[in-house]
PDB file of N, CA and C in Angstrom:
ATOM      1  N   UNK N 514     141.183  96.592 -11.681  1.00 58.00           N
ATOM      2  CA  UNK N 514     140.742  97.859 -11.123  1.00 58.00           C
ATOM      3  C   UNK N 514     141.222  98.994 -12.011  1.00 58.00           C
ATOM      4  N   UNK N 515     140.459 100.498 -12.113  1.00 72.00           N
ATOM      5  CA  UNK N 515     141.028 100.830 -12.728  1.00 72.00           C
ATOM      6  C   UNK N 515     141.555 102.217 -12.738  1.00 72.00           C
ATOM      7  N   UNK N 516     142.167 102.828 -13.048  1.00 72.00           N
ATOM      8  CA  UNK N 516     143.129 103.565 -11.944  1.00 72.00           C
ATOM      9  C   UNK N 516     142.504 104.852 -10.999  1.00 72.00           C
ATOM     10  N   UNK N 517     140.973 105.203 -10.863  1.00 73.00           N
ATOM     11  CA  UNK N 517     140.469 105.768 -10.479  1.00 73.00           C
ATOM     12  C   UNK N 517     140.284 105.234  -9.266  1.00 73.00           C
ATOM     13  N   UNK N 518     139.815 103.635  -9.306  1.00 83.00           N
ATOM     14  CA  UNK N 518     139.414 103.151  -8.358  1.00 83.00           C
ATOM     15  C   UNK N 518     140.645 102.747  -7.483  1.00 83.00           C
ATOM     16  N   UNK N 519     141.391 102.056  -8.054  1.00 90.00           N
ATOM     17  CA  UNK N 519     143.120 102.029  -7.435  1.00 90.00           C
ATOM     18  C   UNK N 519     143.788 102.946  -6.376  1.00 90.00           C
ATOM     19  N   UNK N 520     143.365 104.086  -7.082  1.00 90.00           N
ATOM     20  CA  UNK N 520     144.149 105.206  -6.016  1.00 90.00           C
ATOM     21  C   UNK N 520     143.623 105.943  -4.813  1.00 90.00           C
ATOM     22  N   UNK N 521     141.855 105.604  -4.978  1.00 92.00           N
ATOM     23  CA  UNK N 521     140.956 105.654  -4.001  1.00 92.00           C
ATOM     24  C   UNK N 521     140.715 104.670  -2.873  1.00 92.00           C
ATOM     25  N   UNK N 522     140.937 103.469  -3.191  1.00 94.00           N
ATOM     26  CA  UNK N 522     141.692 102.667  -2.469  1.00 94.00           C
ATOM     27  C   UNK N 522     142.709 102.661  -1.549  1.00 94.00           C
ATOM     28  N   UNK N 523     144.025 102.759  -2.379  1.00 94.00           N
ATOM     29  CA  UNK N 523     144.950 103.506  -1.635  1.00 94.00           C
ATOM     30  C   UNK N 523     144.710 104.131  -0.875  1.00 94.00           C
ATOM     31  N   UNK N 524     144.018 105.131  -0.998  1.00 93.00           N
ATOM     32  CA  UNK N 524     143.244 106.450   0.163  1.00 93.00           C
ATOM     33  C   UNK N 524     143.100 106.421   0.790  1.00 93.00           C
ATOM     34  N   UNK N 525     142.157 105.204   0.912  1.00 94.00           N
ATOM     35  CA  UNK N 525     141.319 104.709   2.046  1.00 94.00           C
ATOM     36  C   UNK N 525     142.167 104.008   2.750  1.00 94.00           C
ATOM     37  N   UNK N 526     142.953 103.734   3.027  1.00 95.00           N
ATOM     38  CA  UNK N 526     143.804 102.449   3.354  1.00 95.00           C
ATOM     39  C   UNK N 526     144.499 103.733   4.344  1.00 95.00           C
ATOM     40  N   UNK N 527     144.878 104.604   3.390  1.00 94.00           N
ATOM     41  CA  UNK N 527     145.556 105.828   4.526  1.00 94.00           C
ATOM     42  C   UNK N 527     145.018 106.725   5.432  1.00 94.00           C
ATOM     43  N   UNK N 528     143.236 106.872   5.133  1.00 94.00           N
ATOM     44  CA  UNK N 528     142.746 107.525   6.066  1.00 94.00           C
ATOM     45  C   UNK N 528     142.538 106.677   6.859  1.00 94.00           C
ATOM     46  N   UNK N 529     142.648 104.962   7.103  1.00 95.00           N
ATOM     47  CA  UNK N 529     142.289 104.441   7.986  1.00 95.00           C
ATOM     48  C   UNK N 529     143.253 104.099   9.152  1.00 95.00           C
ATOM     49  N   UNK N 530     144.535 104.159   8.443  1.00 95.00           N
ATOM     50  CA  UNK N 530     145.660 103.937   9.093  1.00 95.00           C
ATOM     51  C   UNK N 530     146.144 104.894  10.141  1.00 95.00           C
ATOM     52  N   UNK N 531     145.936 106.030   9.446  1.00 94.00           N
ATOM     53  CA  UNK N 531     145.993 107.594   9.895  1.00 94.00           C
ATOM     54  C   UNK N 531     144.416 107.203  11.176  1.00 94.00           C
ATOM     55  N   UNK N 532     143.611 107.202  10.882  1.00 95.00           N
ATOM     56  CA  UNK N 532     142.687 106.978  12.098  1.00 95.00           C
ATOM     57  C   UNK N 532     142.611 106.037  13.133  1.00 95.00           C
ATOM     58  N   UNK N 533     143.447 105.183  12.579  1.00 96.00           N
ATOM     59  CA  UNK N 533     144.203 103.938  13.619  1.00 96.00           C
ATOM     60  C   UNK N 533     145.173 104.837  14.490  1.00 96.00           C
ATOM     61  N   UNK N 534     145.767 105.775  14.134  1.00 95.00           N
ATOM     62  CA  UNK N 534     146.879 106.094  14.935  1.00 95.00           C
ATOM     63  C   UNK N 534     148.470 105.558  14.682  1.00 95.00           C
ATOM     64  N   UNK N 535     148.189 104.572  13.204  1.00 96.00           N
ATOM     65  CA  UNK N 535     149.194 103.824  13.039  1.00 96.00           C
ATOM     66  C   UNK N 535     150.321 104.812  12.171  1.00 96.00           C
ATOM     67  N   UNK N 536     150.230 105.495  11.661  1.00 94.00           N
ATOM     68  CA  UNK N 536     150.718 106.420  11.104  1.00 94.00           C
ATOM     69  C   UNK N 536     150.451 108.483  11.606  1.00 94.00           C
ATOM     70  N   UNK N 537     151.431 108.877  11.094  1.00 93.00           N
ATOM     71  CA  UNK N 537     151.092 110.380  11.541  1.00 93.00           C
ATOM     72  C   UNK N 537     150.714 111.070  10.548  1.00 93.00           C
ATOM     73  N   UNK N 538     150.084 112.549  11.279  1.00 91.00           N
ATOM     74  CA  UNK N 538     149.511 113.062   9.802  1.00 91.00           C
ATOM     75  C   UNK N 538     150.890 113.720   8.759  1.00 91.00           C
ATOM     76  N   UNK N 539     152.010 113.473   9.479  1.00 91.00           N
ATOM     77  CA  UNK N 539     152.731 114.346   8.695  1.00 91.00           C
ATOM     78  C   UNK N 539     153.381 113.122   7.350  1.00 91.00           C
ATOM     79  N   UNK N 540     153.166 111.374   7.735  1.00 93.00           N
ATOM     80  CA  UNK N 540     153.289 110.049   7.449  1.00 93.00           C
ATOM     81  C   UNK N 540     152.227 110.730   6.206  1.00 93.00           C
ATOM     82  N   UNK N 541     151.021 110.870   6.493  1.00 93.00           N
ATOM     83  CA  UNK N 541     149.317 110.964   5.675  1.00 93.00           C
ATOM     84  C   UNK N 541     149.837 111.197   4.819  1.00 93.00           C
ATOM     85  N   UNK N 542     150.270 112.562   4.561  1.00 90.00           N
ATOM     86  CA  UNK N 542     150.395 113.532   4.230  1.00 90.00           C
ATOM     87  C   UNK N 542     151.742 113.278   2.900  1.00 90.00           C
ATOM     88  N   UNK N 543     153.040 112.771   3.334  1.00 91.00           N
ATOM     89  CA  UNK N 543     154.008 112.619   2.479  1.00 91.00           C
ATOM     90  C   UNK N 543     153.721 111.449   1.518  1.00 91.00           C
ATOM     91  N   UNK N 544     152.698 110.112   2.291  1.00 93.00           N
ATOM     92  CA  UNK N 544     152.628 109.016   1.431  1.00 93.00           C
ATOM     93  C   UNK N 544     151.454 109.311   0.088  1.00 93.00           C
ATOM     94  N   UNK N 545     149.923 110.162   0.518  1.00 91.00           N
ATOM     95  CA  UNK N 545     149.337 111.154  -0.470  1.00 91.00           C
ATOM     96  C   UNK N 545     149.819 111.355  -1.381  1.00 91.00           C
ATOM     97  N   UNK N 546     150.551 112.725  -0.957  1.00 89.00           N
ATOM     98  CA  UNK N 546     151.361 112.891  -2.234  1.00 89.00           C
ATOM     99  C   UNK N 546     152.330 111.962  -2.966  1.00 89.00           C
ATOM    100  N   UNK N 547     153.026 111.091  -2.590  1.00 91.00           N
ATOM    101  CA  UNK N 547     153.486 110.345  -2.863  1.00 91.00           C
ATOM    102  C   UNK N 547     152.553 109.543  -4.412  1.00 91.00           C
ATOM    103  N   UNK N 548     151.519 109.166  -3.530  1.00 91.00           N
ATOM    104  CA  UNK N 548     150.228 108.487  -4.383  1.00 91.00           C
ATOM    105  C   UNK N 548     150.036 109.474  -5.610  1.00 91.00           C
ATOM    106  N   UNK N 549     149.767 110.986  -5.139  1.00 89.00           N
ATOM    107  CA  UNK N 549     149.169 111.896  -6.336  1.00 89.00           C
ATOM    108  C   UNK N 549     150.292 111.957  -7.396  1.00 89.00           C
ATOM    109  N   UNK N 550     151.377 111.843  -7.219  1.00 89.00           N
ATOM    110  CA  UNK N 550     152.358 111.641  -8.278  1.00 89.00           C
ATOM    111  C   UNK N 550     152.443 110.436  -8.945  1.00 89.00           C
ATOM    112  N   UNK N 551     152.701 109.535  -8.247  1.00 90.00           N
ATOM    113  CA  UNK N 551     152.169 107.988  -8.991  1.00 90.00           C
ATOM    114  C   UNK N 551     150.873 107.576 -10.167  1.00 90.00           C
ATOM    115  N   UNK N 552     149.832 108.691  -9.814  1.00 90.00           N
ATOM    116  CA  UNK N 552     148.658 108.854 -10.389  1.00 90.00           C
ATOM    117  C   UNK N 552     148.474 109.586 -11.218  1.00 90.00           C
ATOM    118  N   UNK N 553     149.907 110.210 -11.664  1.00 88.00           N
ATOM    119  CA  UNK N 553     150.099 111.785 -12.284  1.00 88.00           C
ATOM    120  C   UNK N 553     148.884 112.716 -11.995  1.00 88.00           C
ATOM    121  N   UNK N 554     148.515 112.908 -10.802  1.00 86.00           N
ATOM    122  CA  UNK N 554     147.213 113.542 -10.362  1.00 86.00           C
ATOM    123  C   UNK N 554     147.906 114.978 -10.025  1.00 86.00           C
ATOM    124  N   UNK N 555     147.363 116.621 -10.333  1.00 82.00           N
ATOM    125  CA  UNK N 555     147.862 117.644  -9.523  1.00 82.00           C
ATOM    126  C   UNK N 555     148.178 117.797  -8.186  1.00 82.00           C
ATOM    127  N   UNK N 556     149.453 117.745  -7.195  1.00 71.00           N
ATOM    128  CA  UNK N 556     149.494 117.881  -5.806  1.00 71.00           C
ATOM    129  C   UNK N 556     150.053 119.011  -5.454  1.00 71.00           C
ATOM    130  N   UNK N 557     149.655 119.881  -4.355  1.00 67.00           N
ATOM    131  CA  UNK N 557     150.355 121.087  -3.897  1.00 67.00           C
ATOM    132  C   UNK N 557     151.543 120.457  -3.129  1.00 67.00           C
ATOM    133  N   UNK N 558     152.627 120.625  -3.123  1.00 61.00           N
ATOM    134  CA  UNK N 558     153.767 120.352  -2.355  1.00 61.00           C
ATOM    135  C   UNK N 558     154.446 121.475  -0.932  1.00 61.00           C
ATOM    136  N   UNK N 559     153.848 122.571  -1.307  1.00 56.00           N
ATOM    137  CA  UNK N 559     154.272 123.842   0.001  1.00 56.00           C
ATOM    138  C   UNK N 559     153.315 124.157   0.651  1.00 56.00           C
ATOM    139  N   UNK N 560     152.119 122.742   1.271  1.00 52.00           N
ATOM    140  CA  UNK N 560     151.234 122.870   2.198  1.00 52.00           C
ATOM    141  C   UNK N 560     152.045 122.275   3.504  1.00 52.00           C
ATOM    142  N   UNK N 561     151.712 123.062   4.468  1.00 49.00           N
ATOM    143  CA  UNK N 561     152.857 123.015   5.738  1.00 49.00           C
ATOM    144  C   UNK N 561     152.231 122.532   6.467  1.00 49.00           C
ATOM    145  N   UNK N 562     152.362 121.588   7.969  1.00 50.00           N
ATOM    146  CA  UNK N 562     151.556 120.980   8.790  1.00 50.00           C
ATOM    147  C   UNK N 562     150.621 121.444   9.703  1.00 50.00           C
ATOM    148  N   UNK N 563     150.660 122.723   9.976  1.00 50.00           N
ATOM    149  CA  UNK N 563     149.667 123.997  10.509  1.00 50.00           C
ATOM    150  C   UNK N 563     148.337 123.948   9.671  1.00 50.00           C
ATOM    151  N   UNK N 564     149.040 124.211   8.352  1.00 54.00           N
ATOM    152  CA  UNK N 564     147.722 123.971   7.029  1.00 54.00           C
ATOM    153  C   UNK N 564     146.529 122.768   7.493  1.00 54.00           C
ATOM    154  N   UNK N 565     147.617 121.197   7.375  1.00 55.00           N
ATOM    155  CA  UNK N 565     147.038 119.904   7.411  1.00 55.00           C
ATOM    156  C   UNK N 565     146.259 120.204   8.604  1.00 55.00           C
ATOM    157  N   UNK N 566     146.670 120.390   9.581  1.00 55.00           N
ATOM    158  CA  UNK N 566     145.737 120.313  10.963  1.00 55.00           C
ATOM    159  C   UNK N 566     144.548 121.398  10.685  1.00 55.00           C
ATOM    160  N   UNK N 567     144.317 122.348  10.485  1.00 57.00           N
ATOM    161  CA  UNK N 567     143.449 122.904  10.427  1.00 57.00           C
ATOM    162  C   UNK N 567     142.076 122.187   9.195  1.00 57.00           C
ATOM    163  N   UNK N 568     142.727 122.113   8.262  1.00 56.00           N
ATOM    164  CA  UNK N 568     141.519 121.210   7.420  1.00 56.00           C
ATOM    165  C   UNK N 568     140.901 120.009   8.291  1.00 56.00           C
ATOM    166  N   UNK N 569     142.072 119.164   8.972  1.00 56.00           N
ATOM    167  CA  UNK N 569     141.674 118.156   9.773  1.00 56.00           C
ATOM    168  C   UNK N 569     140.550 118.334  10.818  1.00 56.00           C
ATOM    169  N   UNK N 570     140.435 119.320  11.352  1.00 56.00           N
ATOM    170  CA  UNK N 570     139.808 120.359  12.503  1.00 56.00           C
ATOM    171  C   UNK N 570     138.460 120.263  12.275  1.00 56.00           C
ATOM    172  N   UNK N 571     138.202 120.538  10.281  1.00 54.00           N
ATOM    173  CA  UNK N 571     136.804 120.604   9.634  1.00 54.00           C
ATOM    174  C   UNK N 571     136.267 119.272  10.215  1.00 54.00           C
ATOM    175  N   UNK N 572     136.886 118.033  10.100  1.00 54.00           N
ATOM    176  CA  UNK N 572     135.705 116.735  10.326  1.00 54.00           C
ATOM    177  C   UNK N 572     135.650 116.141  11.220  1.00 54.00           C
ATOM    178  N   UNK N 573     135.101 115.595  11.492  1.00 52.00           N
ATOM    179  CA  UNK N 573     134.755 115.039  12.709  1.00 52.00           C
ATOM    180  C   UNK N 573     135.068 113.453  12.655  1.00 52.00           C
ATOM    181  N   UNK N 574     135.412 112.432  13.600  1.00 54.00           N
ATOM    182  CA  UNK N 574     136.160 111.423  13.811  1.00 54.00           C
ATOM    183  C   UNK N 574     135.538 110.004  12.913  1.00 54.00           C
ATOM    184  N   UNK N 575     134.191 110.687  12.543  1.00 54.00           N
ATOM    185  CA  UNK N 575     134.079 109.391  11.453  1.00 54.00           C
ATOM    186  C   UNK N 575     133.950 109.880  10.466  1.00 54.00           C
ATOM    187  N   UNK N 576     134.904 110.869  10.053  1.00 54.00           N
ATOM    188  CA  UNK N 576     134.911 111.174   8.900  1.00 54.00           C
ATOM    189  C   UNK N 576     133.881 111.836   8.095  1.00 54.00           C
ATOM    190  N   UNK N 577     133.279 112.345   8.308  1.00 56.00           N
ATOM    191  CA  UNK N 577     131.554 113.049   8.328  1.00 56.00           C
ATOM    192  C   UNK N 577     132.130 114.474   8.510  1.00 56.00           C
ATOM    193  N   UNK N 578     131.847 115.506   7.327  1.00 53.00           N
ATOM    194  CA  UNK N 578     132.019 116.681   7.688  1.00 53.00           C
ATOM    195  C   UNK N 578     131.254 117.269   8.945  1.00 53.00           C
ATOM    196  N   UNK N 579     131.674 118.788   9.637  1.00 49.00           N
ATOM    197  CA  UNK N 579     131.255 118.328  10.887  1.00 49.00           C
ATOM    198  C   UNK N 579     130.170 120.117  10.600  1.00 49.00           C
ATOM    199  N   UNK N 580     129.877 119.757   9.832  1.00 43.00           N
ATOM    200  CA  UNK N 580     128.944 121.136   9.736  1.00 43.00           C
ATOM    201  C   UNK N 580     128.026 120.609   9.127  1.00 43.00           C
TER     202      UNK N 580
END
């Protein structure tokens, strides 16, 4: 795989977990970034959990923007 596809993967694995309920968004959120550093990918680090919920707000439960 190759590392595009790898870390999208990953992703997915966390939005599903996170939609399981098996994890929290604040869990989402630290393991992400976690990932975007692993990936040497750019991550904002002083997005606060007020922030997260409101983006969350945008979609709708299968993941389908909701506009």
């Amino acid at each position: 795989m190759n590392k595009t596809i790898s870390y999208e993967f990953e992703v997915a694995i966390l939005d599903k977990l996170l939609k399981e309920n098996k994890i929290t968004h604040e869990e989402w959120y630290a393991l992400l970034t976690m990932l975007r550093q692993k990936y040497n990918l750019p991550c904002i680090n002083n997005i606060n959990y007020i922030d997260i919920k409101s983006v969350l707000r945008q979609y709708t439960h299968d993941g389908k923007g909701s506009n």
